[in-house]
mmCIF file of C-alpha atoms in Angstrom:
data_model
loop_
_atom_site.group_PDB
_atom_site.id
_atom_site.type_symbol
_atom_site.label_atom_id
_atom_site.label_comp_id
_atom_site.label_asym_id
_atom_site.label_seq_id
_atom_site.Cartn_x
_atom_site.Cartn_y
_atom_site.Cartn_z
ATOM 1 C CA UNK A 1 -19.967 6.447 -12.828
ATOM 2 C CA UNK A 2 -17.065 8.439 -14.347
ATOM 3 C CA UNK A 3 -13.954 8.846 -12.123
ATOM 4 C CA UNK A 4 -11.979 11.881 -11.468
ATOM 5 C CA UNK A 5 -11.218 13.586 -14.869
ATOM 6 C CA UNK A 6 -8.141 15.671 -15.261
ATOM 7 C CA UNK A 7 -6.655 17.500 -18.170
ATOM 8 C CA UNK A 8 -4.444 17.909 -19.806
ATOM 9 C CA UNK A 9 -2.857 14.517 -19.508
ATOM 10 C CA UNK A 10 0.455 15.652 -20.741
ATOM 11 C CA UNK A 11 1.913 19.386 -20.831
ATOM 12 C CA UNK A 12 5.235 20.554 -22.108
ATOM 13 C CA UNK A 13 6.027 24.072 -21.566
ATOM 14 C CA UNK A 14 8.975 26.501 -21.456
ATOM 15 C CA UNK A 15 10.033 28.153 -18.258
ATOM 16 C CA UNK A 16 8.103 31.236 -17.462
ATOM 17 C CA UNK A 17 4.868 30.274 -19.167
ATOM 18 C CA UNK A 18 1.686 29.905 -17.340
ATOM 19 C CA UNK A 19 0.209 26.323 -16.664
ATOM 20 C CA UNK A 20 -3.277 25.527 -15.898
ATOM 21 C CA UNK A 21 -4.369 22.079 -14.820
ATOM 22 C CA UNK A 22 -8.002 21.177 -14.533
ATOM 23 C CA UNK A 23 -9.931 18.654 -12.527
ATOM 24 C CA UNK A 24 -13.572 17.408 -12.441
ATOM 25 C CA UNK A 25 -14.296 15.576 -9.154
ATOM 26 C CA UNK A 26 -16.629 12.598 -8.852
ATOM 27 C CA UNK A 27 -20.133 13.831 -8.628
ATOM 28 C CA UNK A 28 -21.329 14.098 -5.026
ATOM 29 C CA UNK A 29 -17.878 14.178 -3.550
ATOM 30 C CA UNK A 30 -17.305 17.313 -1.388
ATOM 31 C CA UNK A 31 -13.566 17.076 -0.797
ATOM 32 C CA UNK A 32 -11.138 17.864 -3.491
ATOM 33 C CA UNK A 33 -7.239 17.351 -3.223
ATOM 34 C CA UNK A 34 -4.364 18.485 -5.330
ATOM 35 C CA UNK A 35 -1.082 16.358 -5.032
ATOM 36 C CA UNK A 36 2.183 16.398 -6.621
ATOM 37 C CA UNK A 37 4.222 13.354 -7.217
ATOM 38 C CA UNK A 38 8.050 13.248 -8.058
ATOM 39 C CA UNK A 39 10.542 10.404 -7.696
ATOM 40 C CA UNK A 40 12.438 12.406 -5.079
ATOM 41 C CA UNK A 41 9.689 13.522 -2.885
ATOM 42 C CA UNK A 42 6.884 11.028 -3.527
ATOM 43 C CA UNK A 43 3.167 12.141 -3.228
ATOM 44 C CA UNK A 44 2.937 15.718 -1.751
ATOM 45 C CA UNK A 45 -0.486 17.327 -0.696
ATOM 46 C CA UNK A 46 -0.482 20.830 -2.142
ATOM 47 C CA UNK A 47 -3.912 22.091 -1.080
ATOM 48 C CA UNK A 48 -7.501 20.529 -0.372
ATOM 49 C CA UNK A 49 -11.030 21.983 -0.594
ATOM 50 C CA UNK A 50 -14.141 21.190 1.401
ATOM 51 C CA UNK A 51 -17.510 22.337 -0.275
ATOM 52 C CA UNK A 52 -15.378 24.484 -2.679
ATOM 53 C CA UNK A 53 -13.633 26.326 0.169
ATOM 54 C CA UNK A 54 -9.828 25.923 0.481
ATOM 55 C CA UNK A 55 -9.158 24.328 3.816
ATOM 56 C CA UNK A 56 -5.397 23.852 3.982
ATOM 57 C CA UNK A 57 -2.895 25.243 1.390
ATOM 58 C CA UNK A 58 0.087 24.761 3.499
ATOM 59 C CA UNK A 59 1.696 22.351 0.909
ATOM 60 C CA UNK A 60 1.469 25.021 -1.857
ATOM 61 C CA UNK A 61 5.280 25.519 -2.583
ATOM 62 C CA UNK A 62 5.202 29.304 -3.238
ATOM 63 C CA UNK A 63 3.160 32.097 -4.580
ATOM 64 C CA UNK A 64 3.652 30.859 -8.133
ATOM 65 C CA UNK A 65 1.033 28.300 -7.401
ATOM 66 C CA UNK A 66 -2.675 28.911 -6.998
ATOM 67 C CA UNK A 67 -5.818 26.821 -6.879
ATOM 68 C CA UNK A 68 -9.396 27.579 -7.249
ATOM 69 C CA UNK A 69 -12.739 25.643 -7.035
ATOM 70 C CA UNK A 70 -15.388 27.985 -8.515
ATOM 71 C CA UNK A 71 -18.070 25.136 -8.103
ATOM 72 C CA UNK A 72 -18.588 21.726 -7.006
ATOM 73 C CA UNK A 73 -17.790 20.131 -10.379
ATOM 74 C CA UNK A 74 -14.467 22.124 -11.340
ATOM 75 C CA UNK A 75 -11.026 23.050 -10.005
ATOM 76 C CA UNK A 76 -7.939 24.458 -11.385
ATOM 77 C CA UNK A 77 -4.220 24.570 -10.316
ATOM 78 C CA UNK A 78 -2.357 27.272 -11.900
ATOM 79 C CA UNK A 79 1.467 27.786 -12.008
ATOM 80 C CA UNK A 80 2.667 31.233 -13.100
ATOM 81 C CA UNK A 81 5.566 31.531 -13.959
ATOM 82 C CA UNK A 82 6.495 27.819 -14.344
ATOM 83 C CA UNK A 83 10.037 26.603 -13.615
ATOM 84 C CA UNK A 84 11.879 23.356 -14.553
ATOM 85 C CA UNK A 85 11.675 22.185 -10.916
ATOM 86 C CA UNK A 86 7.920 22.195 -11.115
ATOM 87 C CA UNK A 87 8.082 19.189 -13.584
ATOM 88 C CA UNK A 88 6.053 16.407 -11.950
ATOM 89 C CA UNK A 89 2.849 14.557 -12.290
ATOM 90 C CA UNK A 90 0.065 16.473 -10.609
ATOM 91 C CA UNK A 91 -2.938 14.494 -9.328
ATOM 92 C CA UNK A 92 -6.336 15.508 -8.407
ATOM 93 C CA UNK A 93 -8.335 13.365 -5.983
ATOM 94 C CA UNK A 94 -11.824 13.570 -4.464
ATOM 95 C CA UNK A 95 -13.629 12.004 -1.648
ATOM 96 C CA UNK A 96 -17.004 12.217 0.119
ATOM 97 C CA UNK A 97 -17.612 13.080 3.621
ATOM 98 C CA UNK A 98 -18.537 9.411 4.524
ATOM 99 C CA UNK A 99 -15.184 8.256 3.191
ATOM 100 C CA UNK A 100 -13.236 10.965 4.838
ATOM 101 C CA UNK A 101 -14.828 10.087 8.190
ATOM 102 C CA UNK A 102 -14.236 6.400 7.796
ATOM 103 C CA UNK A 103 -11.468 4.851 5.655
ATOM 104 C CA UNK A 104 -10.155 8.357 4.222
ATOM 105 C CA UNK A 105 -10.267 6.647 0.839
ATOM 106 C CA UNK A 106 -9.184 9.175 -1.843
ATOM 107 C CA UNK A 107 -10.271 8.720 -5.495
ATOM 108 C CA UNK A 108 -7.477 9.738 -7.874
ATOM 109 C CA UNK A 109 -7.463 10.954 -11.444
ATOM 110 C CA UNK A 110 -5.102 9.688 -13.929
ATOM 111 C CA UNK A 111 -2.786 12.782 -13.432
ATOM 112 C CA UNK A 112 -1.391 15.531 -15.500
ATOM 113 C CA UNK A 113 2.264 15.008 -16.443
ATOM 114 C CA UNK A 114 3.986 18.340 -16.576
ATOM 115 C CA UNK A 115 7.319 19.080 -18.122
ATOM 116 C CA UNK A 116 8.885 22.428 -17.961
ATOM 117 C CA UNK A 117 11.911 22.985 -20.150
ATOM 118 C CA UNK B 1 13.194 11.727 10.462
ATOM 119 C CA UNK B 2 10.278 11.741 7.941
ATOM 120 C CA UNK B 3 6.895 10.724 9.304
ATOM 121 C CA UNK B 4 6.480 7.761 7.105
ATOM 122 C CA UNK B 5 9.452 5.716 5.646
ATOM 123 C CA UNK B 6 9.130 3.129 2.938
ATOM 124 C CA UNK B 7 11.757 0.867 1.533
ATOM 125 C CA UNK B 8 12.855 2.578 -1.778
ATOM 126 C CA UNK B 9 13.069 -0.511 -3.889
ATOM 127 C CA UNK B 10 12.707 -1.348 -6.640
ATOM 128 C CA UNK B 11 11.696 -4.903 -6.047
ATOM 129 C CA UNK B 12 11.674 -7.669 -8.531
ATOM 130 C CA UNK B 13 10.394 -11.149 -7.820
ATOM 131 C CA UNK B 14 9.505 -14.375 -9.806
ATOM 132 C CA UNK B 15 5.815 -15.200 -10.398
ATOM 133 C CA UNK B 16 4.455 -17.086 -7.477
ATOM 134 C CA UNK B 17 6.845 -15.554 -4.923
ATOM 135 C CA UNK B 18 5.704 -14.192 -1.516
ATOM 136 C CA UNK B 19 6.174 -10.437 -1.388
ATOM 137 C CA UNK B 20 6.670 -8.350 1.780
ATOM 138 C CA UNK B 21 6.294 -4.683 1.501
ATOM 139 C CA UNK B 22 6.941 -2.396 4.561
ATOM 140 C CA UNK B 23 6.696 1.094 6.017
ATOM 141 C CA UNK B 24 7.698 2.510 9.407
ATOM 142 C CA UNK B 25 6.345 5.615 10.850
ATOM 143 C CA UNK B 26 7.116 7.983 13.727
ATOM 144 C CA UNK B 27 3.765 9.637 14.567
ATOM 145 C CA UNK B 28 2.097 7.573 17.317
ATOM 146 C CA UNK B 29 -1.211 9.392 16.615
ATOM 147 C CA UNK B 30 -1.656 7.431 13.339
ATOM 148 C CA UNK B 31 -4.589 5.116 13.713
ATOM 149 C CA UNK B 32 -5.799 4.474 10.065
ATOM 150 C CA UNK B 33 -3.379 2.583 7.721
ATOM 151 C CA UNK B 34 -3.774 2.016 3.957
ATOM 152 C CA UNK B 35 -2.099 0.604 1.024
ATOM 153 C CA UNK B 36 -2.498 2.170 -2.321
ATOM 154 C CA UNK B 37 -1.522 0.524 -5.582
ATOM 155 C CA UNK B 38 -0.472 2.625 -8.667
ATOM 156 C CA UNK B 39 -0.057 1.132 -12.018
ATOM 157 C CA UNK B 40 2.041 2.870 -14.549
ATOM 158 C CA UNK B 41 0.744 6.224 -15.873
ATOM 159 C CA UNK B 42 -2.395 5.952 -13.681
ATOM 160 C CA UNK B 43 -3.633 7.473 -10.250
ATOM 161 C CA UNK B 44 -3.132 5.395 -6.880
ATOM 162 C CA UNK B 45 -6.216 3.294 -6.012
ATOM 163 C CA UNK B 46 -6.990 2.037 -2.458
ATOM 164 C CA UNK B 47 -5.916 -1.590 -2.034
ATOM 165 C CA UNK B 48 -6.294 -2.331 1.790
ATOM 166 C CA UNK B 49 -7.355 -0.469 4.634
ATOM 167 C CA UNK B 50 -6.740 -1.164 8.413
ATOM 168 C CA UNK B 51 -7.790 0.513 11.550
ATOM 169 C CA UNK B 52 -5.329 0.386 14.602
ATOM 170 C CA UNK B 53 -3.461 -2.878 15.055
ATOM 171 C CA UNK B 54 -3.910 -6.467 13.622
ATOM 172 C CA UNK B 55 -4.186 -8.133 10.535
ATOM 173 C CA UNK B 56 -6.545 -7.982 7.480
ATOM 174 C CA UNK B 57 -6.838 -10.497 4.639
ATOM 175 C CA UNK B 58 -8.288 -10.009 1.168
ATOM 176 C CA UNK B 59 -7.593 -12.809 -1.201
ATOM 177 C CA UNK B 60 -3.837 -12.952 -1.832
ATOM 178 C CA UNK B 61 -3.347 -9.713 0.106
ATOM 179 C CA UNK B 62 -2.632 -9.370 3.796
ATOM 180 C CA UNK B 63 -2.098 -6.054 5.630
ATOM 181 C CA UNK B 64 -0.414 -6.132 8.927
ATOM 182 C CA UNK B 65 -0.089 -3.346 11.554
ATOM 183 C CA UNK B 66 2.026 -3.376 14.548
ATOM 184 C CA UNK B 67 1.433 0.002 16.426
ATOM 185 C CA UNK B 68 3.934 -0.916 19.164
ATOM 186 C CA UNK B 69 6.735 -1.014 16.726
ATOM 187 C CA UNK B 70 5.105 1.578 14.309
ATOM 188 C CA UNK B 71 5.437 -0.725 11.468
ATOM 189 C CA UNK B 72 3.131 -1.849 8.777
ATOM 190 C CA UNK B 73 3.393 -4.477 6.246
ATOM 191 C CA UNK B 74 1.701 -5.783 3.038
ATOM 192 C CA UNK B 75 2.063 -9.313 2.096
ATOM 193 C CA UNK B 76 1.247 -10.652 -1.423
ATOM 194 C CA UNK B 77 1.053 -14.370 -1.885
ATOM 195 C CA UNK B 78 1.352 -16.169 -5.014
ATOM 196 C CA UNK B 79 2.368 -13.039 -6.764
ATOM 197 C CA UNK B 80 1.263 -12.446 -10.506
ATOM 198 C CA UNK B 81 2.707 -10.290 -13.162
ATOM 199 C CA UNK B 82 -0.444 -8.220 -12.917
ATOM 200 C CA UNK B 83 0.715 -7.265 -9.383
ATOM 201 C CA UNK B 84 3.533 -5.408 -11.045
ATOM 202 C CA UNK B 85 3.005 -1.716 -9.818
ATOM 203 C CA UNK B 86 4.090 0.826 -7.269
ATOM 204 C CA UNK B 87 2.729 0.363 -3.808
ATOM 205 C CA UNK B 88 2.267 3.228 -1.446
ATOM 206 C CA UNK B 89 1.620 3.002 2.171
ATOM 207 C CA UNK B 90 -0.537 5.877 3.534
ATOM 208 C CA UNK B 91 -1.732 6.636 7.092
ATOM 209 C CA UNK B 92 -3.520 9.334 9.186
ATOM 210 C CA UNK B 93 -4.532 10.158 12.640
ATOM 211 C CA UNK B 94 -8.132 10.683 13.544
ATOM 212 C CA UNK B 95 -11.077 10.893 11.066
ATOM 213 C CA UNK B 96 -10.892 13.880 8.918
ATOM 214 C CA UNK B 97 -7.110 14.222 9.317
ATOM 215 C CA UNK B 98 -4.745 14.443 6.278
ATOM 216 C CA UNK B 99 -3.252 11.411 4.730
ATOM 217 C CA UNK B 100 0.520 11.017 4.871
ATOM 218 C CA UNK B 101 2.042 8.917 2.029
ATOM 219 C CA UNK B 102 5.105 6.903 1.871
ATOM 220 C CA UNK B 103 7.302 7.438 -1.278
ATOM 221 C CA UNK B 104 6.249 4.101 -2.778
ATOM 222 C CA UNK B 105 8.094 0.992 -3.876
ATOM 223 C CA UNK B 106 7.971 -0.247 -7.390
ATOM 224 C CA UNK B 107 7.400 -4.062 -7.612
ATOM 225 C CA UNK B 108 7.882 -6.132 -10.756
ATOM 226 C CA UNK B 109 6.875 -9.748 -10.894
ATOM 227 C CA UNK B 110 8.691 -11.658 -13.544
ATOM 228 C CA UNK B 111 6.611 -14.370 -15.519
#
């Protein structure tokens, strides 16, 4: 079974440009999470969805960030306009209801490394 | 005070050493404790999971939770170069609650 698939793996862009990161969760998982990882702050939860509905977006840093999940197999995280301080690795993770209720295990993708110049 | 504090590292040990990785936390509601391992340029993967206090062993790895001290540990026996990775502790309160991660510590095991 394929794991969580993220694209692009690397993105270099200039300040002010729009960035769109994409995620395909594991089939059958009904929870999807977006995290950001930096050396300074570690892994931070930005937003998570349950059954395609955003449940908690309190971690989204500001209005420049938005996330959507139009269907069970696809989600996007958009930054517009991007700034140098947005440079980080962005991870998508998914989980099933049974996992959430028991171990809480998250299944992470390989991440999208974003550099904003 | 951050909810979860983890020794910043990095940590470098010779092959065969016993490694001790630690996290402290402040939220007494945490009941589920995990260690994730993250190889370079990869996403974190669950390594060990413990509910409430006590020890759990899996091969060369032992996870220990002391809720009275709000302290968790991961021990690696006979460390191998393949154990070189970043280790993140994670914890949460009840089922369905959010995971809170430590910042991670990078371990390097020298051949």
